[in-house]
PDB file of C-alpha atoms in Angstrom:
ATOM      1  CA  UNK A   1      94.914 110.205  81.951  1.00  0.00           C
ATOM      2  CA  UNK A   2      98.799 108.574  81.493  1.00  0.00           C
ATOM      3  CA  UNK A   3      98.972 104.908  83.458  1.00  0.00           C
ATOM      4  CA  UNK A   4     102.493 105.080  85.560  1.00  0.00           C
ATOM      5  CA  UNK A   5     104.771 102.893  87.026  1.00  0.00           C
ATOM      6  CA  UNK A   6     103.310 102.986  91.042  1.00  0.00           C
ATOM      7  CA  UNK A   7     106.959 101.966  91.995  1.00  0.00           C
ATOM      8  CA  UNK A   8     108.306 105.252  90.725  1.00  0.00           C
ATOM      9  CA  UNK A   9     105.468 107.453  91.325  1.00  0.00           C
ATOM     10  CA  UNK A  10     104.947 106.724  95.150  1.00  0.00           C
ATOM     11  CA  UNK A  11     106.530 105.047  98.253  1.00  0.00           C
ATOM     12  CA  UNK A  12     106.871 105.248 101.823  1.00  0.00           C
ATOM     13  CA  UNK A  13     110.199 106.561 103.201  1.00  0.00           C
ATOM     14  CA  UNK A  14     112.104 104.541 106.043  1.00  0.00           C
ATOM     15  CA  UNK A  15     110.987 107.134 108.794  1.00  0.00           C
ATOM     16  CA  UNK A  16     108.143 105.918 110.897  1.00  0.00           C
ATOM     17  CA  UNK A  17     105.976 108.116 112.688  1.00  0.00           C
ATOM     18  CA  UNK A  18     104.476 108.190 115.817  1.00  0.00           C
ATOM     19  CA  UNK A  19     100.977 109.482 115.189  1.00  0.00           C
ATOM     20  CA  UNK A  20      99.546 108.743 118.657  1.00  0.00           C
ATOM     21  CA  UNK A  21     102.176 111.578 119.757  1.00  0.00           C
ATOM     22  CA  UNK A  22     100.971 114.062 116.659  1.00  0.00           C
ATOM     23  CA  UNK A  23      97.506 113.503 117.818  1.00  0.00           C
ATOM     24  CA  UNK A  24      98.109 115.016 121.285  1.00  0.00           C
ATOM     25  CA  UNK A  25      97.925 117.995 119.175  1.00  0.00           C
ATOM     26  CA  UNK A  26      94.371 116.833 117.709  1.00  0.00           C
ATOM     27  CA  UNK A  27      92.189 118.869 120.397  1.00  0.00           C
ATOM     28  CA  UNK A  28      93.942 121.956 119.463  1.00  0.00           C
ATOM     29  CA  UNK A  29      93.880 121.111 115.224  1.00  0.00           C
ATOM     30  CA  UNK A  30      90.136 120.289 115.572  1.00  0.00           C
ATOM     31  CA  UNK A  31      89.780 123.922 117.156  1.00  0.00           C
ATOM     32  CA  UNK A  32      91.625 125.507 114.576  1.00  0.00           C
ATOM     33  CA  UNK A  33      90.167 128.290 111.621  1.00  0.00           C
ATOM     34  CA  UNK A  34      90.756 126.079 108.394  1.00  0.00           C
ATOM     35  CA  UNK A  35      91.191 128.785 105.275  1.00  0.00           C
ATOM     36  CA  UNK A  36      90.424 128.118 101.558  1.00  0.00           C
ATOM     37  CA  UNK A  37      93.807 126.981  99.671  1.00  0.00           C
ATOM     38  CA  UNK A  38      95.369 129.308  97.385  1.00  0.00           C
ATOM     39  CA  UNK A  39      98.147 127.835  94.596  1.00  0.00           C
ATOM     40  CA  UNK A  40     100.929 129.520  93.508  1.00  0.00           C
ATOM     41  CA  UNK A  41     101.244 129.404  89.654  1.00  0.00           C
ATOM     42  CA  UNK A  42     103.911 128.843  87.474  1.00  0.00           C
ATOM     43  CA  UNK A  43     103.502 132.332  86.485  1.00  0.00           C
ATOM     44  CA  UNK A  44     104.394 133.545  89.822  1.00  0.00           C
ATOM     45  CA  UNK A  45     100.837 134.758  91.014  1.00  0.00           C
ATOM     46  CA  UNK A  46      98.985 134.037  93.842  1.00  0.00           C
ATOM     47  CA  UNK A  47      95.465 132.542  93.450  1.00  0.00           C
ATOM     48  CA  UNK A  48      92.659 131.830  95.316  1.00  0.00           C
ATOM     49  CA  UNK A  49      90.295 128.960  95.413  1.00  0.00           C
ATOM     50  CA  UNK A  50      86.681 129.685  96.302  1.00  0.00           C
ATOM     51  CA  UNK A  51      85.728 126.339  97.384  1.00  0.00           C
ATOM     52  CA  UNK A  52      86.257 124.861 101.050  1.00  0.00           C
ATOM     53  CA  UNK A  53      86.611 121.121 100.127  1.00  0.00           C
ATOM     54  CA  UNK A  54      90.117 122.048 100.058  1.00  0.00           C
ATOM     55  CA  UNK A  55      91.025 123.910 103.208  1.00  0.00           C
ATOM     56  CA  UNK A  56      94.427 124.883 104.843  1.00  0.00           C
ATOM     57  CA  UNK A  57      96.458 125.717 108.023  1.00  0.00           C
ATOM     58  CA  UNK A  58      99.715 126.902 107.304  1.00  0.00           C
ATOM     59  CA  UNK A  59     102.791 126.089 109.870  1.00  0.00           C
ATOM     60  CA  UNK A  60     105.385 126.932 107.854  1.00  0.00           C
ATOM     61  CA  UNK A  61     104.543 129.607 105.500  1.00  0.00           C
ATOM     62  CA  UNK A  62     106.397 132.509 103.461  1.00  0.00           C
ATOM     63  CA  UNK A  63     107.619 134.808 106.228  1.00  0.00           C
ATOM     64  CA  UNK A  64     105.700 133.316 108.602  1.00  0.00           C
ATOM     65  CA  UNK A  65     102.614 134.537 107.022  1.00  0.00           C
ATOM     66  CA  UNK A  66      99.934 132.489 108.941  1.00  0.00           C
ATOM     67  CA  UNK A  67      97.317 133.702 105.922  1.00  0.00           C
ATOM     68  CA  UNK A  68      99.331 132.642 103.293  1.00  0.00           C
ATOM     69  CA  UNK A  69      97.991 129.060 102.503  1.00  0.00           C
ATOM     70  CA  UNK A  70      99.736 128.569  99.520  1.00  0.00           C
ATOM     71  CA  UNK A  71     103.269 126.990  98.872  1.00  0.00           C
ATOM     72  CA  UNK A  72     105.202 130.246  98.068  1.00  0.00           C
ATOM     73  CA  UNK A  73     106.495 131.892  95.268  1.00  0.00           C
ATOM     74  CA  UNK A  74     110.373 131.281  93.888  1.00  0.00           C
ATOM     75  CA  UNK A  75     112.958 132.951  96.314  1.00  0.00           C
ATOM     76  CA  UNK A  76     110.948 133.144  98.866  1.00  0.00           C
ATOM     77  CA  UNK A  77     111.665 132.551 102.520  1.00  0.00           C
ATOM     78  CA  UNK A  78     109.786 130.577 105.159  1.00  0.00           C
ATOM     79  CA  UNK A  79     109.527 130.450 108.669  1.00  0.00           C
ATOM     80  CA  UNK A  80     107.312 128.857 111.318  1.00  0.00           C
ATOM     81  CA  UNK A  81     103.836 130.647 112.040  1.00  0.00           C
ATOM     82  CA  UNK A  82     102.491 131.648 115.587  1.00  0.00           C
ATOM     83  CA  UNK A  83     100.241 128.506 115.682  1.00  0.00           C
ATOM     84  CA  UNK A  84     103.234 126.070 115.413  1.00  0.00           C
ATOM     85  CA  UNK A  85     104.143 126.915 118.918  1.00  0.00           C
ATOM     86  CA  UNK A  86     101.001 125.396 120.088  1.00  0.00           C
ATOM     87  CA  UNK A  87     101.238 122.143 118.294  1.00  0.00           C
ATOM     88  CA  UNK A  88     104.488 120.427 120.250  1.00  0.00           C
ATOM     89  CA  UNK A  89     103.876 116.835 118.168  1.00  0.00           C
ATOM     90  CA  UNK A  90     104.112 118.391 114.826  1.00  0.00           C
ATOM     91  CA  UNK A  91     106.674 120.599 116.002  1.00  0.00           C
ATOM     92  CA  UNK A  92     109.237 117.677 117.133  1.00  0.00           C
ATOM     93  CA  UNK A  93     108.337 116.110 113.830  1.00  0.00           C
ATOM     94  CA  UNK A  94     109.400 118.846 111.302  1.00  0.00           C
ATOM     95  CA  UNK A  95     112.461 119.721 113.725  1.00  0.00           C
ATOM     96  CA  UNK A  96     113.392 115.764 112.500  1.00  0.00           C
ATOM     97  CA  UNK A  97     112.847 115.745 109.008  1.00  0.00           C
ATOM     98  CA  UNK A  98     116.720 115.781 107.488  1.00  0.00           C
ATOM     99  CA  UNK A  99     116.288 118.874 105.006  1.00  0.00           C
ATOM    100  CA  UNK A 100     115.447 122.369 104.648  1.00  0.00           C
ATOM    101  CA  UNK A 101     111.740 122.636 104.854  1.00  0.00           C
ATOM    102  CA  UNK A 102     109.819 124.975 102.633  1.00  0.00           C
ATOM    103  CA  UNK A 103     106.080 125.517 103.397  1.00  0.00           C
ATOM    104  CA  UNK A 104     104.708 122.822 105.913  1.00  0.00           C
ATOM    105  CA  UNK A 105     100.516 122.378 105.839  1.00  0.00           C
ATOM    106  CA  UNK A 106      97.995 121.163 107.402  1.00  0.00           C
ATOM    107  CA  UNK A 107      95.545 120.010 104.434  1.00  0.00           C
ATOM    108  CA  UNK A 108      91.919 119.019 105.131  1.00  0.00           C
ATOM    109  CA  UNK A 109      89.672 117.534 102.266  1.00  0.00           C
ATOM    110  CA  UNK A 110      86.067 117.444 103.162  1.00  0.00           C
ATOM    111  CA  UNK A 111      84.156 114.143 102.826  1.00  0.00           C
ATOM    112  CA  UNK A 112      83.025 113.040  99.231  1.00  0.00           C
ATOM    113  CA  UNK A 113      85.447 115.368  97.785  1.00  0.00           C
ATOM    114  CA  UNK A 114      87.754 114.863  95.107  1.00  0.00           C
ATOM    115  CA  UNK A 115      90.483 117.058  93.837  1.00  0.00           C
ATOM    116  CA  UNK A 116      90.631 117.176  90.422  1.00  0.00           C
ATOM    117  CA  UNK A 117      93.462 115.678  87.933  1.00  0.00           C
ATOM    118  CA  UNK A 118      96.761 117.689  87.866  1.00  0.00           C
ATOM    119  CA  UNK A 119      99.716 118.190  88.130  1.00  0.00           C
ATOM    120  CA  UNK A 120     102.205 120.285  90.970  1.00  0.00           C
ATOM    121  CA  UNK A 121     104.966 121.192  88.719  1.00  0.00           C
ATOM    122  CA  UNK A 122     109.199 120.790  90.120  1.00  0.00           C
ATOM    123  CA  UNK A 123     108.219 118.601  92.730  1.00  0.00           C
ATOM    124  CA  UNK A 124     110.033 115.496  91.981  1.00  0.00           C
ATOM    125  CA  UNK A 125     113.350 114.005  92.826  1.00  0.00           C
ATOM    126  CA  UNK A 126     114.809 115.622  89.299  1.00  0.00           C
ATOM    127  CA  UNK A 127     113.989 119.220  90.544  1.00  0.00           C
ATOM    128  CA  UNK A 128     115.496 118.521  94.128  1.00  0.00           C
ATOM    129  CA  UNK A 129     111.809 119.928  95.776  1.00  0.00           C
ATOM    130  CA  UNK A 130     109.713 117.110  96.985  1.00  0.00           C
ATOM    131  CA  UNK A 131     106.344 117.118  98.688  1.00  0.00           C
ATOM    132  CA  UNK A 132     106.065 114.648 101.579  1.00  0.00           C
ATOM    133  CA  UNK A 133     102.637 113.140 103.288  1.00  0.00           C
ATOM    134  CA  UNK A 134     102.117 112.443 107.019  1.00  0.00           C
ATOM    135  CA  UNK A 135      98.324 111.368 106.886  1.00  0.00           C
ATOM    136  CA  UNK A 136      97.022 112.366 110.405  1.00  0.00           C
ATOM    137  CA  UNK A 137      93.221 111.923 110.269  1.00  0.00           C
ATOM    138  CA  UNK A 138      92.237 109.119 107.451  1.00  0.00           C
ATOM    139  CA  UNK A 139      90.511 106.228 106.216  1.00  0.00           C
ATOM    140  CA  UNK A 140      90.690 103.563 103.849  1.00  0.00           C
ATOM    141  CA  UNK A 141      88.626 105.196 101.208  1.00  0.00           C
ATOM    142  CA  UNK A 142      91.068 108.235 101.516  1.00  0.00           C
ATOM    143  CA  UNK A 143      93.212 107.470  97.792  1.00  0.00           C
ATOM    144  CA  UNK A 144      96.016 108.888  96.161  1.00  0.00           C
ATOM    145  CA  UNK A 145      95.522 108.127  92.392  1.00  0.00           C
ATOM    146  CA  UNK A 146      98.605 108.174  89.969  1.00  0.00           C
ATOM    147  CA  UNK A 147      97.245 107.027  86.475  1.00  0.00           C
ATOM    148  CA  UNK A 148      95.115 104.089  87.036  1.00  0.00           C
ATOM    149  CA  UNK A 149      96.603 102.921  90.483  1.00  0.00           C
ATOM    150  CA  UNK A 150      94.499 104.172  93.441  1.00  0.00           C
ATOM    151  CA  UNK A 151      96.490 103.906  97.001  1.00  0.00           C
ATOM    152  CA  UNK A 152      96.058 104.324 100.706  1.00  0.00           C
ATOM    153  CA  UNK A 153      98.423 106.040 102.235  1.00  0.00           C
ATOM    154  CA  UNK A 154      98.454 104.949 106.218  1.00  0.00           C
ATOM    155  CA  UNK A 155      99.140 106.850 109.287  1.00  0.00           C
ATOM    156  CA  UNK A 156     102.251 105.433 110.152  1.00  0.00           C
ATOM    157  CA  UNK A 157     104.866 106.625 107.713  1.00  0.00           C
ATOM    158  CA  UNK A 158     106.064 109.793 105.736  1.00  0.00           C
ATOM    159  CA  UNK A 159     105.063 109.004 102.149  1.00  0.00           C
ATOM    160  CA  UNK A 160     106.281 110.647  98.884  1.00  0.00           C
ATOM    161  CA  UNK A 161     104.494 111.055  95.956  1.00  0.00           C
ATOM    162  CA  UNK A 162     106.059 112.024  92.224  1.00  0.00           C
ATOM    163  CA  UNK A 163     103.266 115.090  92.023  1.00  0.00           C
ATOM    164  CA  UNK A 164     104.788 116.472  88.907  1.00  0.00           C
ATOM    165  CA  UNK A 165     103.343 113.802  87.361  1.00  0.00           C
ATOM    166  CA  UNK A 166      99.431 113.929  86.661  1.00  0.00           C
ATOM    167  CA  UNK A 167      97.495 112.317  90.248  1.00  0.00           C
ATOM    168  CA  UNK A 168      94.191 113.168  91.709  1.00  0.00           C
ATOM    169  CA  UNK A 169      93.040 112.612  95.535  1.00  0.00           C
ATOM    170  CA  UNK A 170      89.517 111.086  96.404  1.00  0.00           C
ATOM    171  CA  UNK A 171      88.197 111.353  99.739  1.00  0.00           C
ATOM    172  CA  UNK A 172      85.343 108.554  99.478  1.00  0.00           C
ATOM    173  CA  UNK A 173      84.446 108.492 103.402  1.00  0.00           C
ATOM    174  CA  UNK A 174      82.136 110.350 105.760  1.00  0.00           C
ATOM    175  CA  UNK A 175      84.879 111.974 107.726  1.00  0.00           C
ATOM    176  CA  UNK A 176      87.557 114.762 106.727  1.00  0.00           C
ATOM    177  CA  UNK A 177      91.032 113.482 105.928  1.00  0.00           C
ATOM    178  CA  UNK A 178      93.682 115.911 107.556  1.00  0.00           C
ATOM    179  CA  UNK A 179      97.265 115.180 106.335  1.00  0.00           C
ATOM    180  CA  UNK A 180     100.070 117.386 107.302  1.00  0.00           C
ATOM    181  CA  UNK A 181     102.043 118.086 103.795  1.00  0.00           C
ATOM    182  CA  UNK A 182     105.687 119.068 103.418  1.00  0.00           C
ATOM    183  CA  UNK A 183     107.842 121.153 101.035  1.00  0.00           C
ATOM    184  CA  UNK A 184     111.170 119.794 101.307  1.00  0.00           C
ATOM    185  CA  UNK A 185     114.504 120.434  99.797  1.00  0.00           C
ATOM    186  CA  UNK A 186     116.209 117.248  99.025  1.00  0.00           C
ATOM    187  CA  UNK A 187     119.512 116.399 100.966  1.00  0.00           C
ATOM    188  CA  UNK A 188     121.431 113.576 100.720  1.00  0.00           C
ATOM    189  CA  UNK A 189     120.301 112.243 104.311  1.00  0.00           C
ATOM    190  CA  UNK A 190     116.354 112.596 103.157  1.00  0.00           C
ATOM    191  CA  UNK A 191     117.055 110.942  99.957  1.00  0.00           C
ATOM    192  CA  UNK A 192     118.900 107.797 102.243  1.00  0.00           C
ATOM    193  CA  UNK A 193     115.216 107.215 103.236  1.00  0.00           C
ATOM    194  CA  UNK A 194     113.926 106.307 100.027  1.00  0.00           C
ATOM    195  CA  UNK A 195     113.553 102.966  99.106  1.00  0.00           C
ATOM    196  CA  UNK A 196     116.915 101.966  96.900  1.00  0.00           C
ATOM    197  CA  UNK A 197     114.934 101.844  94.014  1.00  0.00           C
ATOM    198  CA  UNK A 198     113.614 105.725  93.815  1.00  0.00           C
ATOM    199  CA  UNK A 199     117.577 106.321  94.260  1.00  0.00           C
ATOM    200  CA  UNK A 200     118.609 105.977  91.061  1.00  0.00           C
ATOM    201  CA  UNK A 201     118.369 108.182  87.505  1.00  0.00           C
ATOM    202  CA  UNK A 202     117.761 111.953  87.270  1.00  0.00           C
ATOM    203  CA  UNK A 203     117.809 113.329  91.088  1.00  0.00           C
ATOM    204  CA  UNK A 204     118.924 116.593  92.362  1.00  0.00           C
ATOM    205  CA  UNK A 205     120.542 117.063  95.964  1.00  0.00           C
ATOM    206  CA  UNK A 206     121.085 120.535  96.969  1.00  0.00           C
ATOM    207  CA  UNK A 207     123.895 121.952  97.542  1.00  0.00           C
ATOM    208  CA  UNK A 208     124.180 122.685 101.532  1.00  0.00           C
ATOM    209  CA  UNK A 209     125.119 126.083 103.011  1.00  0.00           C
ATOM    210  CA  UNK A 210     128.886 126.850 103.590  1.00  0.00           C
ATOM    211  CA  UNK A 211     128.907 127.936 107.359  1.00  0.00           C
ATOM    212  CA  UNK A 212     130.425 130.224 108.160  1.00  0.00           C
ATOM    213  CA  UNK A 213     129.871 131.784 104.613  1.00  0.00           C
ATOM    214  CA  UNK A 214     132.684 133.277 102.369  1.00  0.00           C
ATOM    215  CA  UNK A 215     133.191 136.678 101.638  1.00  0.00           C
ATOM    216  CA  UNK A 216     131.325 137.769  98.719  1.00  0.00           C
ATOM    217  CA  UNK A 217     133.439 138.534  95.690  1.00  0.00           C
ATOM    218  CA  UNK A 218     131.784 141.584  94.725  1.00  0.00           C
ATOM    219  CA  UNK A 219     132.191 144.957  97.252  1.00  0.00           C
ATOM    220  CA  UNK A 220     128.971 145.713  98.966  1.00  0.00           C
ATOM    221  CA  UNK A 221     126.114 147.667  96.551  1.00  0.00           C
ATOM    222  CA  UNK A 222     123.672 147.474  94.238  1.00  0.00           C
ATOM    223  CA  UNK A 223     124.181 145.705  90.898  1.00  0.00           C
ATOM    224  CA  UNK A 224     121.390 146.376  87.841  1.00  0.00           C
ATOM    225  CA  UNK A 225     121.857 143.540  85.831  1.00  0.00           C
ATOM    226  CA  UNK A 226     120.111 142.353  82.869  1.00  0.00           C
ATOM    227  CA  UNK A 227     119.482 138.522  81.862  1.00  0.00           C
ATOM    228  CA  UNK A 228     117.340 136.470  79.472  1.00  0.00           C
ATOM    229  CA  UNK A 229     113.750 136.059  80.418  1.00  0.00           C
ATOM    230  CA  UNK A 230     113.886 132.255  80.679  1.00  0.00           C
ATOM    231  CA  UNK A 231     116.479 132.552  83.598  1.00  0.00           C
ATOM    232  CA  UNK A 232     113.638 132.984  85.762  1.00  0.00           C
ATOM    233  CA  UNK A 233     110.996 131.561  83.969  1.00  0.00           C
ATOM    234  CA  UNK A 234     109.129 128.505  85.163  1.00  0.00           C
ATOM    235  CA  UNK A 235     106.331 128.180  82.842  1.00  0.00           C
ATOM    236  CA  UNK A 236     108.078 125.633  80.569  1.00  0.00           C
ATOM    237  CA  UNK A 237     107.422 127.871  77.406  1.00  0.00           C
ATOM    238  CA  UNK A 238     109.241 127.762  74.318  1.00  0.00           C
ATOM    239  CA  UNK A 239     108.121 131.464  72.908  1.00  0.00           C
ATOM    240  CA  UNK A 240     111.008 133.587  71.484  1.00  0.00           C
ATOM    241  CA  UNK A 241     110.093 136.152  74.320  1.00  0.00           C
ATOM    242  CA  UNK A 242     111.850 134.675  76.912  1.00  0.00           C
ATOM    243  CA  UNK A 243     114.484 135.441  75.079  1.00  0.00           C
ATOM    244  CA  UNK A 244     114.418 139.004  75.779  1.00  0.00           C
ATOM    245  CA  UNK A 245     116.382 140.686  78.552  1.00  0.00           C
ATOM    246  CA  UNK A 246     114.581 141.552  82.082  1.00  0.00           C
ATOM    247  CA  UNK A 247     116.034 143.276  84.937  1.00  0.00           C
ATOM    248  CA  UNK A 248     117.273 142.087  87.540  1.00  0.00           C
ATOM    249  CA  UNK A 249     119.129 143.695  90.836  1.00  0.00           C
ATOM    250  CA  UNK A 250     122.050 141.962  92.748  1.00  0.00           C
ATOM    251  CA  UNK A 251     122.453 143.204  96.015  1.00  0.00           C
ATOM    252  CA  UNK A 252     125.857 143.023  98.224  1.00  0.00           C
ATOM    253  CA  UNK A 253     125.829 143.865 101.749  1.00  0.00           C
ATOM    254  CA  UNK A 254     128.247 142.729 105.022  1.00  0.00           C
ATOM    255  CA  UNK A 255     125.419 140.347 106.063  1.00  0.00           C
ATOM    256  CA  UNK A 256     125.340 138.449 102.947  1.00  0.00           C
ATOM    257  CA  UNK A 257     123.513 139.074  99.238  1.00  0.00           C
ATOM    258  CA  UNK A 258     120.227 138.734  97.326  1.00  0.00           C
ATOM    259  CA  UNK A 259     118.596 139.067  94.049  1.00  0.00           C
ATOM    260  CA  UNK A 260     115.324 140.929  93.380  1.00  0.00           C
ATOM    261  CA  UNK A 261     113.251 138.581  90.858  1.00  0.00           C
ATOM    262  CA  UNK A 262     111.377 139.949  88.047  1.00  0.00           C
ATOM    263  CA  UNK A 263     108.153 139.173  90.616  1.00  0.00           C
ATOM    264  CA  UNK A 264     109.048 141.935  93.356  1.00  0.00           C
ATOM    265  CA  UNK A 265     110.356 139.036  95.840  1.00  0.00           C
ATOM    266  CA  UNK A 266     113.881 139.938  97.120  1.00  0.00           C
ATOM    267  CA  UNK A 267     115.357 136.233  97.200  1.00  0.00           C
ATOM    268  CA  UNK A 268     118.558 135.993  99.625  1.00  0.00           C
ATOM    269  CA  UNK A 269     121.725 134.396  98.476  1.00  0.00           C
ATOM    270  CA  UNK A 270     123.273 131.190 100.051  1.00  0.00           C
ATOM    271  CA  UNK A 271     126.686 130.299  99.718  1.00  0.00           C
ATOM    272  CA  UNK A 272     126.880 127.204  98.487  1.00  0.00           C
ATOM    273  CA  UNK A 273     130.789 126.628  96.789  1.00  0.00           C
ATOM    274  CA  UNK A 274     133.353 128.776  95.447  1.00  0.00           C
ATOM    275  CA  UNK A 275     131.365 131.953  93.937  1.00  0.00           C
ATOM    276  CA  UNK A 276     128.224 130.167  94.151  1.00  0.00           C
ATOM    277  CA  UNK A 277     124.906 131.410  95.643  1.00  0.00           C
ATOM    278  CA  UNK A 278     121.760 129.466  95.793  1.00  0.00           C
ATOM    279  CA  UNK A 279     118.793 131.565  95.162  1.00  0.00           C
ATOM    280  CA  UNK A 280     116.307 131.365  98.268  1.00  0.00           C
ATOM    281  CA  UNK A 281     114.161 127.977  97.697  1.00  0.00           C
ATOM    282  CA  UNK A 282     112.996 127.739  93.603  1.00  0.00           C
ATOM    283  CA  UNK A 283     111.562 125.199  92.162  1.00  0.00           C
ATOM    284  CA  UNK A 284     114.995 124.166  90.682  1.00  0.00           C
ATOM    285  CA  UNK A 285     118.174 124.960  92.015  1.00  0.00           C
ATOM    286  CA  UNK A 286     118.852 128.073  90.889  1.00  0.00           C
ATOM    287  CA  UNK A 287     122.306 129.894  91.578  1.00  0.00           C
ATOM    288  CA  UNK A 288     123.954 133.045  90.937  1.00  0.00           C
ATOM    289  CA  UNK A 289     127.719 132.616  89.985  1.00  0.00           C
ATOM    290  CA  UNK A 290     130.001 135.357  90.960  1.00  0.00           C
ATOM    291  CA  UNK A 291     133.351 135.589  88.824  1.00  0.00           C
ATOM    292  CA  UNK A 292     135.762 138.163  87.631  1.00  0.00           C
ATOM    293  CA  UNK A 293     133.681 140.903  85.618  1.00  0.00           C
ATOM    294  CA  UNK A 294     131.024 138.111  85.145  1.00  0.00           C
ATOM    295  CA  UNK A 295     127.342 137.399  86.793  1.00  0.00           C
ATOM    296  CA  UNK A 296     125.667 134.203  85.417  1.00  0.00           C
ATOM    297  CA  UNK A 297     122.279 132.838  86.669  1.00  0.00           C
ATOM    298  CA  UNK A 298     122.471 128.695  86.583  1.00  0.00           C
ATOM    299  CA  UNK A 299     119.633 126.629  86.634  1.00  0.00           C
ATOM    300  CA  UNK A 300     119.896 123.113  87.528  1.00  0.00           C
ATOM    301  CA  UNK A 301     117.380 120.002  86.814  1.00  0.00           C
ATOM    302  CA  UNK A 302     118.966 116.502  87.583  1.00  0.00           C
ATOM    303  CA  UNK A 303     122.637 116.492  86.462  1.00  0.00           C
ATOM    304  CA  UNK A 304     122.156 119.085  83.860  1.00  0.00           C
ATOM    305  CA  UNK A 305     122.865 122.614  84.126  1.00  0.00           C
ATOM    306  CA  UNK A 306     122.060 125.428  81.623  1.00  0.00           C
ATOM    307  CA  UNK A 307     123.754 128.878  82.431  1.00  0.00           C
ATOM    308  CA  UNK A 308     122.331 132.080  81.541  1.00  0.00           C
ATOM    309  CA  UNK A 309     124.973 135.224  81.379  1.00  0.00           C
ATOM    310  CA  UNK A 310     124.224 138.479  83.006  1.00  0.00           C
ATOM    311  CA  UNK A 311     125.415 141.556  81.511  1.00  0.00           C
ATOM    312  CA  UNK A 312     125.768 144.927  83.363  1.00  0.00           C
TER     313      UNK A 312
END
C-alpha cells in the first residue's frame, strides 16, 4: 500500500463535539435495527454487502429512504429519514455543520473486524465532496489506517479523512465501534474549520445556490439532448467508447429544472450563476450551462473545468 503523508491524509477540524449530548441518544441507538451496508459503485449501481460486520443505520438518505444504506447515486437528492426525529442530539449536530449534507449514516464495525484496503472515489478536498466522522462509541484499539499510519480518532472532534486514498479500518477491541459518517459538499465555511496546512493546493468549493433562483433562460418544456458519455461517467476509464453519445433530457419548468441522467436518476438543477445550474450532489461539481442555443455540461475538479457540449 502507498505510504502517505499523514498530515495530508487526515485531520481534526476546529469543531469540538459534545459527545455526552450525543450519547443522550444512546438508548435509542442501542435499540436500532442495523442493516448491511450497500455501496454505490462508480458504474452507478447499488450493490449490497452480505456481511453484517459493517452495518448501517441511515439518518439522511437518498429521498429520505430508511432502507437506503448506500451513500447514493450521482444526482440523487437527500432528506432525513423518519428515525432522525427520534435523535435530537444528532439532529442538532447535523444542523450545525456549515455545508450542504448528502448522506448521514451511523456505521457500526463489529469487534475484531477489519475492512479490506480500498478507496472511496471522489471523496477529497479536490472533488468538493468530503466524508467526515464523529466517533460515538470507540476505544483506543479502533484505528483508521492510511498507508503505514494507524490513527485512533477520539470522540471529541469532527474528523476528516481523504478517503480517495487507499485506507482501511480496524476494530481491534471487544466492543462495537460506532461512528456518525457525514458526506458533505465542501463550502468555504466548512473549509475554514480545517487546519491551515489543509487549505492550500487543489481544493474545490461548491458554488452556493442562488436565492431566489433566477428564471431559466429557456421556455418550459422537455429538451432531448445528446452528450458524450464521459460527461456523466465516473469510472475514470479512458475507453474510446466514452466518446460515444448518450441521451439525456433537460426539463425546464416554473419550479426550476432537472436533468434526466443516463442512469435514470432525475437530478434537480440548482441555479449557481448566470446560466449555470449545479446538477444535484455529484462526485465532482457538475453544472449545466445554458446559453443562446447552446447547452453544455461542465465538470470541475479543483481549478480545472472540462466542457462537454450537448447537441439537440
